[in-house]
XYZ file of N, CA and C in Angstrom:
576
model
N 107.030 96.525 95.426
C 106.384 97.190 94.181
C 106.754 97.033 93.156
N 107.636 96.656 92.632
C 108.632 96.668 91.109
C 107.725 95.134 90.365
N 107.321 94.541 91.378
C 106.309 92.895 91.182
C 105.338 93.589 91.011
N 104.423 94.429 91.301
C 103.335 94.993 91.335
C 103.189 96.056 90.445
N 104.314 96.468 90.195
C 104.339 97.325 88.440
C 104.166 96.251 87.579
N 104.841 95.505 87.060
C 105.144 94.536 86.381
C 103.783 93.873 86.009
N 103.017 93.287 87.400
C 101.808 92.941 87.033
C 100.833 93.644 86.314
N 100.894 94.958 86.796
C 100.035 95.989 87.058
C 99.892 96.057 85.376
N 101.094 96.251 84.937
C 101.100 96.411 83.323
C 100.653 96.010 82.753
N 100.140 94.630 82.849
C 99.763 93.547 82.219
C 98.130 93.503 82.565
N 97.571 94.064 83.395
C 96.625 93.748 84.250
C 95.443 95.126 82.905
N 93.722 94.441 83.618
C 92.869 95.402 82.953
C 92.768 96.515 83.567
N 92.139 97.459 82.709
C 92.638 98.956 83.405
C 91.940 99.154 85.042
N 90.306 98.214 85.343
C 90.132 98.590 86.446
C 89.951 96.852 86.667
N 89.810 96.364 88.123
C 89.318 95.312 88.416
C 89.440 94.468 89.647
N 88.887 93.518 90.042
C 89.044 92.878 91.417
C 90.178 92.645 91.450
N 91.621 92.706 92.634
C 92.543 92.240 92.517
C 92.687 90.906 93.477
N 93.211 89.674 93.210
C 93.006 87.853 94.527
C 94.336 88.481 94.614
N 94.729 88.091 95.637
C 96.675 87.974 95.578
C 96.440 86.639 96.506
N 97.165 85.412 96.477
C 97.285 84.091 97.099
C 99.016 84.639 98.058
N 98.760 84.116 99.639
C 99.943 84.215 100.370
C 101.149 85.553 99.472
N 101.916 85.443 98.948
C 102.948 86.476 98.881
C 102.427 87.499 97.764
N 101.590 86.641 96.932
C 100.684 87.476 95.869
C 99.876 88.013 96.568
N 99.645 88.119 97.726
C 98.764 88.782 98.499
C 99.640 90.362 98.535
N 100.370 90.122 98.764
C 101.248 91.282 98.897
C 101.945 92.393 98.482
N 101.646 91.311 97.588
C 101.720 92.141 95.248
C 99.967 92.907 95.130
N 99.387 92.141 95.426
C 97.786 93.145 95.206
C 97.638 94.278 96.245
N 98.179 93.689 97.011
C 97.790 95.108 98.633
C 98.481 96.350 98.016
N 100.256 95.977 97.068
C 100.698 96.601 97.184
C 100.128 98.000 95.393
N 99.471 97.058 94.698
C 98.565 97.939 93.436
C 97.548 98.573 94.486
N 97.025 97.881 95.335
C 95.763 98.598 95.859
C 96.076 99.969 96.538
N 97.656 99.980 96.948
C 98.213 101.475 97.752
C 98.534 102.138 96.447
N 99.143 102.092 95.737
C 99.969 102.775 94.768
C 98.878 103.002 93.605
N 97.783 102.430 92.953
C 97.153 102.735 92.330
C 95.519 102.531 92.264
N 94.915 103.695 93.613
C 93.738 102.734 94.159
C 92.916 102.931 92.889
N 92.963 103.448 91.585
C 91.768 104.006 90.937
C 91.486 102.565 89.929
N 92.757 101.737 89.580
C 92.811 100.697 89.177
C 92.354 99.414 89.986
N 91.587 99.455 90.809
C 91.322 98.422 92.086
C 90.093 98.759 92.779
N 88.954 97.913 92.181
C 87.484 97.835 92.279
C 87.275 97.139 93.677
N 88.175 96.144 93.669
C 88.042 95.915 95.239
C 89.389 95.022 95.302
N 90.158 94.694 96.734
C 90.929 93.849 96.854
C 90.824 92.431 97.824
N 91.347 91.287 97.746
C 91.178 90.130 97.970
C 92.343 89.828 98.175
N 92.339 88.836 99.968
C 93.985 88.284 99.838
C 93.214 86.848 100.459
N 94.088 86.225 99.620
C 93.966 84.936 100.093
C 95.248 84.490 101.023
N 94.847 83.444 102.073
C 96.224 83.206 103.307
C 97.124 83.875 102.939
N 97.010 85.544 103.360
C 97.855 86.040 103.140
C 97.789 87.081 104.372
N 98.967 87.789 104.623
C 99.012 88.468 105.594
C 99.852 89.795 105.145
N 99.771 91.150 105.792
C 100.586 92.191 105.551
C 101.596 92.086 105.912
N 102.297 91.388 107.269
C 103.530 91.170 107.656
C 103.384 89.399 107.792
N 104.556 88.982 107.296
C 104.174 87.608 107.709
C 105.347 87.343 108.329
N 105.937 87.992 108.472
C 107.478 87.268 109.749
C 106.752 88.112 111.086
N 107.039 87.435 111.909
C 106.992 87.309 113.794
C 107.805 88.541 114.230
N 107.255 88.880 114.710
C 107.121 90.497 115.092
C 107.210 90.648 116.480
N 107.225 91.303 117.727
C 106.434 91.633 118.871
C 105.120 91.821 119.046
N 104.789 91.185 119.752
C 102.938 91.167 119.470
C 101.917 91.102 117.658
N 103.253 89.995 117.527
C 102.695 90.163 115.986
C 103.013 88.381 115.180
N 101.494 87.720 115.500
C 102.212 86.033 114.968
C 102.522 86.105 113.550
N 103.476 85.283 113.124
C 103.973 85.169 112.306
C 105.344 84.016 111.964
N 105.818 83.829 110.975
C 106.974 82.955 110.422
C 108.276 83.486 111.642
N 108.679 82.398 111.795
C 109.586 83.017 112.617
C 110.576 83.047 111.299
N 111.433 84.567 111.515
C 112.758 84.787 110.992
C 113.804 83.460 110.372
N 114.096 82.807 111.648
C 115.133 80.970 111.447
C 114.124 80.492 110.269
N 113.347 80.658 110.626
C 112.361 79.413 109.367
C 112.321 80.002 107.812
N 112.284 81.444 108.024
C 112.363 81.701 106.544
C 113.627 81.712 106.148
N 114.705 82.023 106.572
C 116.235 81.986 106.418
C 116.282 80.431 106.152
N 115.780 79.574 106.755
C 116.448 77.562 106.225
C 115.798 78.013 105.270
N 114.566 78.351 104.916
C 113.862 78.022 103.463
C 114.980 78.523 102.454
N 115.348 79.647 102.869
C 116.355 80.279 102.231
C 117.577 79.276 101.568
N 118.200 78.915 102.804
C 119.159 77.917 102.837
C 119.299 76.622 101.862
N 117.786 76.125 102.549
C 117.657 74.633 102.037
C 117.411 74.608 100.128
N 117.180 75.545 100.050
C 116.780 76.105 98.656
C 117.934 76.277 97.879
N 119.345 76.912 98.298
C 120.514 76.774 97.776
C 121.030 74.918 97.383
N 120.532 74.300 98.456
C 121.204 73.020 98.964
C 120.677 72.061 97.715
N 119.133 71.906 97.989
C 118.398 71.193 97.153
C 116.976 71.680 97.062
N 116.974 72.586 95.680
C 116.393 73.138 95.162
C 115.118 72.413 95.097
N 114.782 71.403 94.225
C 113.710 70.676 93.679
C 112.886 70.083 94.959
N 113.482 69.549 95.832
C 113.358 68.725 97.292
C 112.988 70.122 98.345
N 113.315 70.983 98.555
C 112.907 72.399 99.144
C 111.381 72.437 98.920
N 111.135 72.716 97.210
C 110.094 73.462 96.775
C 109.240 72.268 97.197
N 108.975 70.574 96.589
C 108.056 69.947 97.173
C 107.718 70.140 98.654
N 108.537 70.585 99.909
C 108.351 70.300 100.864
C 107.671 71.300 101.408
N 108.245 72.884 100.285
C 106.974 73.608 100.612
C 105.853 74.158 100.062
N 105.857 73.026 99.097
C 104.356 72.701 99.184
C 103.747 72.266 99.598
N 103.754 70.962 100.166
C 103.137 70.197 101.086
C 102.787 70.887 102.215
N 103.138 71.478 102.546
C 103.085 72.573 104.242
C 101.834 73.262 103.689
N 101.486 73.631 102.624
C 100.375 74.622 102.174
C 98.859 73.930 102.844
N 99.268 72.557 102.386
C 97.916 71.459 103.055
C 97.662 71.165 103.963
N 99.124 70.830 104.917
C 99.256 70.481 106.189
C 97.829 70.797 106.835
N 97.238 69.457 107.074
C 96.332 69.324 108.571
C 94.996 69.063 107.947
N 94.954 69.618 106.585
C 93.323 69.191 106.458
C 92.930 68.090 105.713
N 91.723 67.548 105.550
C 91.309 66.398 105.417
C 91.437 66.181 104.136
N 91.854 66.235 103.215
C 92.330 66.107 101.871
C 93.769 66.180 101.720
N 94.605 66.238 102.771
C 95.675 66.843 102.056
C 96.906 66.643 101.252
N 96.752 64.847 101.418
C 97.504 64.317 100.511
C 97.241 64.643 98.405
N 95.740 64.452 98.959
C 94.869 64.823 97.165
C 95.336 66.412 97.301
N 95.064 67.371 97.975
C 95.369 68.322 98.132
C 96.868 69.137 97.541
N 97.576 68.055 98.704
C 98.974 68.427 97.910
C 99.585 68.056 96.501
N 99.012 67.057 96.161
C 99.202 66.546 94.878
C 98.626 67.307 93.810
N 97.445 67.884 93.489
C 96.917 69.014 92.848
C 97.526 70.261 93.100
N 97.822 70.646 94.133
C 98.963 71.644 94.379
C 99.909 71.722 93.492
N 100.758 70.641 93.746
C 102.348 70.004 93.387
C 102.276 70.093 91.219
N 101.465 69.722 91.101
C 100.805 69.217 89.800
C 101.339 70.194 88.665
N 100.176 71.135 89.562
C 99.982 72.954 89.128
C 100.973 73.517 89.184
N 101.862 73.697 89.725
C 103.009 74.395 90.304
C 104.001 73.755 89.483
N 104.507 72.446 89.621
C 105.796 71.711 88.680
C 105.255 71.528 87.293
N 103.769 72.159 86.647
C 104.076 71.942 85.601
C 104.370 72.711 84.656
N 104.432 74.026 85.875
C 105.279 75.714 85.009
C 106.930 75.392 85.150
N 107.595 76.443 84.269
C 108.920 76.320 84.654
C 109.558 77.045 85.480
N 110.387 76.137 86.268
C 110.874 76.769 87.808
C 111.879 77.765 87.818
N 111.482 78.649 88.511
C 112.005 80.101 88.256
C 113.664 79.499 89.290
N 114.299 80.674 88.641
C 115.624 80.550 89.451
C 115.997 80.670 91.360
N 116.709 80.107 91.915
C 116.647 79.865 93.197
C 117.191 81.758 93.856
N 117.523 81.939 92.644
C 117.480 83.918 93.224
C 116.205 84.639 93.159
N 115.260 84.097 92.402
C 114.071 84.717 92.514
C 113.357 83.783 93.721
N 113.261 82.747 93.658
C 112.626 82.483 95.213
C 113.110 82.684 96.125
N 114.677 83.400 96.684
C 115.175 84.089 97.317
C 114.654 85.115 97.331
N 114.256 85.684 97.038
C 113.854 87.245 96.771
C 112.338 87.278 97.192
N 111.434 86.104 96.979
C 110.136 86.121 97.451
C 110.336 85.712 98.873
N 111.467 85.056 99.111
C 111.095 84.719 100.517
C 111.881 85.920 101.801
N 112.682 87.106 100.846
C 113.421 88.580 101.258
C 112.056 88.892 101.939
N 111.204 89.090 100.632
C 109.674 90.033 100.950
C 109.009 89.377 102.295
N 109.240 88.419 102.073
C 108.400 87.783 103.469
C 108.775 88.195 104.270
N 110.162 88.320 104.862
C 110.809 88.534 105.773
C 110.925 90.129 106.335
N 110.733 90.596 105.300
C 110.671 92.222 105.417
C 109.846 93.291 105.183
N 108.907 92.318 104.504
C 107.738 93.522 104.072
C 106.483 93.532 105.172
N 106.237 95.094 105.542
C 105.418 95.110 106.312
C 104.106 96.412 106.037
N 103.040 95.798 105.536
C 101.790 96.602 104.954
C 100.612 96.900 106.228
N 101.071 96.563 107.131
C 99.468 96.710 108.017
C 99.276 97.806 108.173
N 99.974 99.217 108.737
C 99.829 100.830 108.872
C 99.409 101.259 107.146
N 100.136 101.244 106.235
C 99.382 101.745 105.048
C 98.160 101.235 104.174
N 97.615 99.682 104.814
C 96.710 99.492 104.161
C 95.343 100.043 105.298
N 96.279 100.712 106.053
C 94.476 101.105 106.902
C 93.907 102.115 106.560
N 94.207 102.736 105.214
C 94.138 103.389 104.285
C 93.061 103.046 103.164
N 93.404 102.520 102.819
C 92.100 101.612 102.270
C 91.111 101.971 101.771
N 90.317 102.669 100.732
C 88.893 102.831 100.878
C 88.034 101.847 100.020
N 88.552 101.321 98.723
C 88.111 99.956 98.280
C 87.495 98.911 99.612
N 86.587 97.868 98.998
C 86.200 96.780 99.265
C 87.474 96.470 99.270
N 87.787 95.336 100.340
C 88.267 94.494 100.915
C 88.352 93.616 101.801
N 88.818 92.301 101.079
C 87.909 90.833 101.622
C 89.578 90.170 101.947
N 89.521 89.191 102.812
C 90.438 88.299 103.693
C 89.964 87.401 103.275
N 90.337 86.186 103.360
C 90.330 84.986 102.865
C 91.424 83.916 104.225
N 91.195 83.052 104.681
C 91.985 82.779 105.571
C 91.632 81.110 105.642
N 92.464 80.148 106.050
C 92.862 78.201 106.218
C 92.705 78.526 108.126
N 91.614 78.074 108.698
C 92.216 78.034 110.411
C 93.091 77.031 110.245
N 93.899 76.289 109.693
C 94.705 75.201 109.592
C 95.945 75.743 109.504
N 96.265 76.856 108.514
C 97.134 77.290 108.090
C 98.177 77.477 108.828
N 99.549 76.680 108.647
C 101.056 77.139 109.714
C 101.609 78.456 109.115
N 101.142 79.197 108.189
C 102.440 79.907 107.401
C 101.580 81.837 107.764
N 100.198 81.536 108.041
C 99.671 82.687 108.184
C 98.983 82.514 109.628
N 99.218 82.370 111.102
C 98.549 81.970 111.761
C 97.260 82.565 111.965
N 95.966 82.112 112.265
C 94.651 82.584 112.592
C 94.502 83.941 113.504
N 95.525 83.349 114.461
C 95.502 85.136 115.275
C 95.694 85.818 114.797
N 96.127 86.215 113.230
C 96.566 87.537 112.795
C 94.512 88.416 112.360
N 93.756 86.911 111.853
C 92.615 87.796 111.831
C 92.217 88.917 112.786
N 91.437 88.351 114.030
C 90.790 89.342 114.792
C 92.071 90.779 115.208
N 93.400 90.523 115.339
C 94.164 91.545 114.961
C 94.083 92.315 114.106
N 94.200 91.729 112.868
C 93.706 92.416 111.451
C 92.119 93.018 111.365
N 91.240 92.400 111.975
C 89.518 92.750 112.072
C 89.947 94.551 112.828
N 90.566 94.681 114.082
C 90.521 95.530 114.720
C 91.568 96.831 113.916
N 92.293 96.470 113.459
C 93.215 97.667 112.653
C 92.285 98.025 111.318
N 91.886 97.214 110.573
C 90.872 97.456 109.805
C 89.610 97.097 109.498
N 88.347 97.724 110.540
C 87.258 97.809 110.415
C 86.489 98.018 108.931
N 86.763 98.259 108.254
C 86.194 98.397 106.756
C 86.583 97.544 106.123
N 87.389 96.383 106.785
C 87.360 94.817 105.639
C 86.534 94.043 106.309
N 86.785 92.796 105.507
C 86.077 91.978 106.224
C 86.364 90.929 106.075
N 86.542 90.008 106.778
C 87.474 88.268 107.013
C 86.489 86.889 106.968
N 87.120 86.351 106.882
C 86.383 84.911 106.561
C 87.334 83.717 106.507
N 87.300 82.751 107.587
C 88.155 81.834 107.860
C 87.501 80.346 107.919
N 88.137 79.973 106.922
C 87.662 78.600 106.173
C 87.784 77.427 107.404
N 86.934 76.763 107.929
C 87.577 76.186 109.184
C 88.604 74.947 108.692
N 88.364 73.955 108.450
C 89.159 72.710 107.404
C 89.727 72.944 106.919
N 90.437 74.537 106.852
C 91.102 74.395 105.044
C 92.522 75.438 105.777
N 93.585 75.378 105.285
C 95.008 75.422 105.086
C 95.425 76.639 104.707
N 97.153 76.615 104.249
C 97.333 77.626 103.553
C 96.598 77.737 101.849
N 96.318 76.829 101.313
C 95.507 76.534 99.991
C 93.728 76.585 100.233
N 92.939 77.379 100.940
C 92.058 77.385 101.107
C 91.114 76.951 99.871
N 91.594 77.712 98.607
C 90.552 77.220 97.594
C 90.967 76.012 96.570
N 92.060 75.237 97.035
C 92.267 73.912 96.635
C 91.397 72.966 97.363
N 91.526 73.018 98.936
C 90.640 72.292 99.915
C 89.305 72.710 99.534
N 88.744 73.792 99.602
C 87.619 74.378 99.715
C 87.344 75.281 99.270
N 87.374 74.973 97.503
C 86.809 75.728 96.383
C 85.500 76.340 96.747
N 84.375 75.388 97.450
C 83.234 76.701 96.816
C 83.097 77.168 98.145
N 83.904 76.838 99.193
C 83.447 78.128 100.148
C 84.368 79.560 99.935
N 85.446 79.090 98.750
C 86.344 80.210 98.475
C 85.465 80.927 97.273
N 84.979 80.060 96.886
C 83.954 80.896 95.189
C 82.878 81.796 96.009
N 82.440 81.058 97.306
C 81.315 81.695 97.503
C 81.147 82.985 98.104
N 82.432 83.171 99.132
C 82.671 84.129 99.207
C 83.463 85.478 98.198
N 83.884 84.885 97.201
C 83.774 85.843 96.198
C 83.025 86.716 95.524
N 82.321 85.599 95.378
C 80.952 85.797 94.561
C 79.982 87.232 95.189
N 79.837 86.691 96.493
C 79.072 87.449 97.502
C 80.025 89.150 97.651
N 81.157 88.857 97.142
C 82.143 90.289 97.047
C 80.971 91.341 96.665
N 80.832 92.647 97.273
C 80.262 93.589 96.561
C 80.969 95.094 97.345
């Protein structure tokens, strides 16, 4: 909620909100708390509940805890490994990972505490039920090869949120806008 408010304070009065991965939770929180400011919501390679639960596919809590531990032991290497996971399995994985890594590592690195806080959000936040009340256009974009947001969530969310629209990009992983920018952007342009 604090992240959503911080971003909202710098946002246009009304906009289409797009959030990737954890950013999808932030954009979703803005849509829930301030629907008047959100023309449409788009989430990319995101889940309303990232952690695995009974009957819900997601990331095992032990994997998220492992990343938290690894961040404190070898920050740089853990961040690089995590970035490599984003493109794993795509036809252009090596090239896509380099592009993503150069974009991310060109920015100042946040404190370990900030990254651990993000992982804690991924472990604990569940917006599946609250997002049922959204009335604005809602587009969800996924990569079929995504190892962090399993494609099994798509039909479950299609059933839970029938007014939303989903698109699974066949040969994309967790960064579909990097590996398949045309398909990703075409879906955005078609958003009405």
